[in-house]
Amino acid sequence: MKGVYSYSMDNSLRILKEHDIRPTQQRLEVHLILLKQAKHLTAEEIYEKVKVKMPAISPATVYTILDLFKQKHVVNEIRIQFDKSCFEARIDPHHHFLCKHCRNIFDINIKPCPALETRTIEGNLIEELQGYFYGTCRKCLEKNDDKPV
Amino acid sequence: MKGVYSYSMDNSLRILKEHDIRPTQQRLEVHLILLKQAKHLTAEEIYEKVKVKMPAISPATVYTILDLFKQKHVVNEIRIQFDKSCFEARIDPHHHFLCKHCRNIFDINIKPCPALETRTIEGNLIEELQGYFYGTCRKCLEKNDDKPV
DNA sequence: TTAGTATCAATAATCATTCTTACCTAAAAA
DNA sequence: TTTTTAGGTAAGAATGATTATTGATACTAA
């Protein structure tokens, strides 16, 4: 257990250093949570998880850290839900799907996606892109669950 | 002038009726503004514009109307800006570009966009999709304006 | 007419996020 | 070692878009 934890923490340490981020305890913890989770977490979910290890941390600190991580490109921010942001450690461009029923978010792979393969569109330079899909996921379709929550 | 106005208002009236929306004064006015503008407006911008004709209207009413319009598919909501929504009368699926410099929003046409052409992805049923591109628009590139606002 | 329904304005409430301030710590300089 | 400096953080207040609530009014159908 200690081994796994250390390994991941070392991973976070290396990643932060590689991106010129001074590795404080708080930053390491936030990064490790995103790395371990391998899922999309809201700022509040991250805050709740950090608080287990560091009860004194404040939400503002989590927001500050996530902001820094965004700037340094170690996390990706997703606004697929209208009322709050999610964050993920995966940083290569890819699309997302939000199920209206179970509210789960899935990564989407569109094989040849022209949007993901160009640097410019109609003369405009693309520096970031987000593809959001809304609908009913496979599992909820199988359940024949037609009413959105 | 009267002619143009009436024509547009008739347009709005027809569109609302076609979508089973009882045409009240407020709803017609909000719809007409979006129709005439042919651009992306925030809820607040719409509110400011309606207020010129109907000084008694409240922001809550505008939100309610826009919500109804969304449900009935007469407007499209765009969350390309993180802190507020924009609305447009164009309802066919298309992507958007936000320039980090001039903050303008442009419609984007990707010729063969697989995302716009499928109903399902990996077994998930797509009911709505939003493609958001962030970067530097053609005009700002020409100005060699490299610093985001 | 009259009951029932829908709409709307106004205000208050919510809630994610940001701002402000002050404290603390760690590294650099003396 | 002490001083200095800069950056990081906690706490709580502030912001601001959006939503909920409520009471009044207008429409609809019998």
Coordinates of C-alpha atoms in Angstrom, one line a residue, chain A residues 50-123:
Chain A
V50 CA -8.0 16.6 -0.1
K51 CA -9.7 17.5 3.1
V52 CA -9.4 13.8 4.3
K53 CA -5.7 14.1 4.3
M54 CA -5.4 17.8 5.0
P55 CA -8.3 19.0 7.0
A56 CA -7.1 22.6 7.1
I57 CA -7.2 23.2 3.4
S58 CA -9.7 25.7 2.0
P59 CA -11.7 25.6 -1.2
A60 CA -10.0 28.8 -2.4
T61 CA -6.7 27.0 -2.3
V62 CA -8.0 24.1 -4.4
Y63 CA -9.3 26.6 -6.9
T64 CA -6.0 28.4 -7.0
I65 CA -4.1 25.1 -7.5
L66 CA -6.4 24.0 -10.2
D67 CA -6.0 27.3 -11.9
L68 CA -2.2 27.0 -11.8
F69 CA -2.4 23.4 -13.1
K70 CA -4.6 24.6 -16.0
Q71 CA -2.1 27.3 -17.0
K72 CA 0.8 24.8 -16.8
H73 CA -1.2 22.2 -18.8
V74 CA -1.1 19.4 -16.2
V75 CA -4.9 19.3 -16.0
N76 CA -7.8 19.9 -18.4
E77 CA -10.9 21.8 -17.3
I78 CA -14.3 20.5 -18.6
R79 CA -17.5 22.6 -18.6
I80 CA -19.8 20.0 -19.9
Q81 CA -22.1 20.6 -16.9
F82 CA -23.4 24.1 -16.9
D83 CA -23.2 24.9 -13.3
K84 CA -19.8 23.6 -12.4
S85 CA -16.3 22.6 -13.7
C86 CA -14.8 19.2 -13.8
F87 CA -11.1 18.5 -13.9
E88 CA -9.1 15.6 -15.3
A89 CA -5.4 14.7 -15.4
R90 CA -5.6 13.6 -19.1
I91 CA -4.4 16.5 -21.2
D92 CA -4.5 15.3 -24.8
P93 CA -7.5 16.8 -26.7
H94 CA -10.5 14.5 -26.6
H95 CA -14.3 14.9 -26.4
H96 CA -16.8 14.2 -23.7
F97 CA -20.2 12.7 -23.3
L98 CA -22.6 13.6 -20.5
C99 CA -25.5 11.2 -19.9
K100 CA -28.7 13.1 -19.1
H101 CA -30.0 10.1 -17.1
C102 CA -27.1 8.8 -14.9
R103 CA -25.1 12.1 -15.2
N104 CA -21.9 10.2 -15.8
I105 CA -19.3 11.7 -18.0
F106 CA -17.4 9.5 -20.6
D107 CA -14.5 10.2 -22.8
I108 CA -15.4 10.0 -26.5
N109 CA -13.1 8.9 -29.3
I110 CA -14.0 10.0 -32.8
K111 CA -11.6 8.2 -35.0
P112 CA -10.8 10.7 -37.7
C113 CA -12.0 14.0 -36.2
P114 CA -11.0 16.9 -38.3
A115 CA -11.4 19.3 -35.4
L116 CA -8.8 17.4 -33.4
E117 CA -6.4 17.3 -36.4
T118 CA -6.2 20.9 -37.5
R119 CA -4.4 23.8 -36.0
T120 CA -6.5 26.4 -37.8
I121 CA -10.0 26.7 -39.0
E122 CA -11.0 29.4 -41.5
G123 CA -7.9 31.3 -40.7

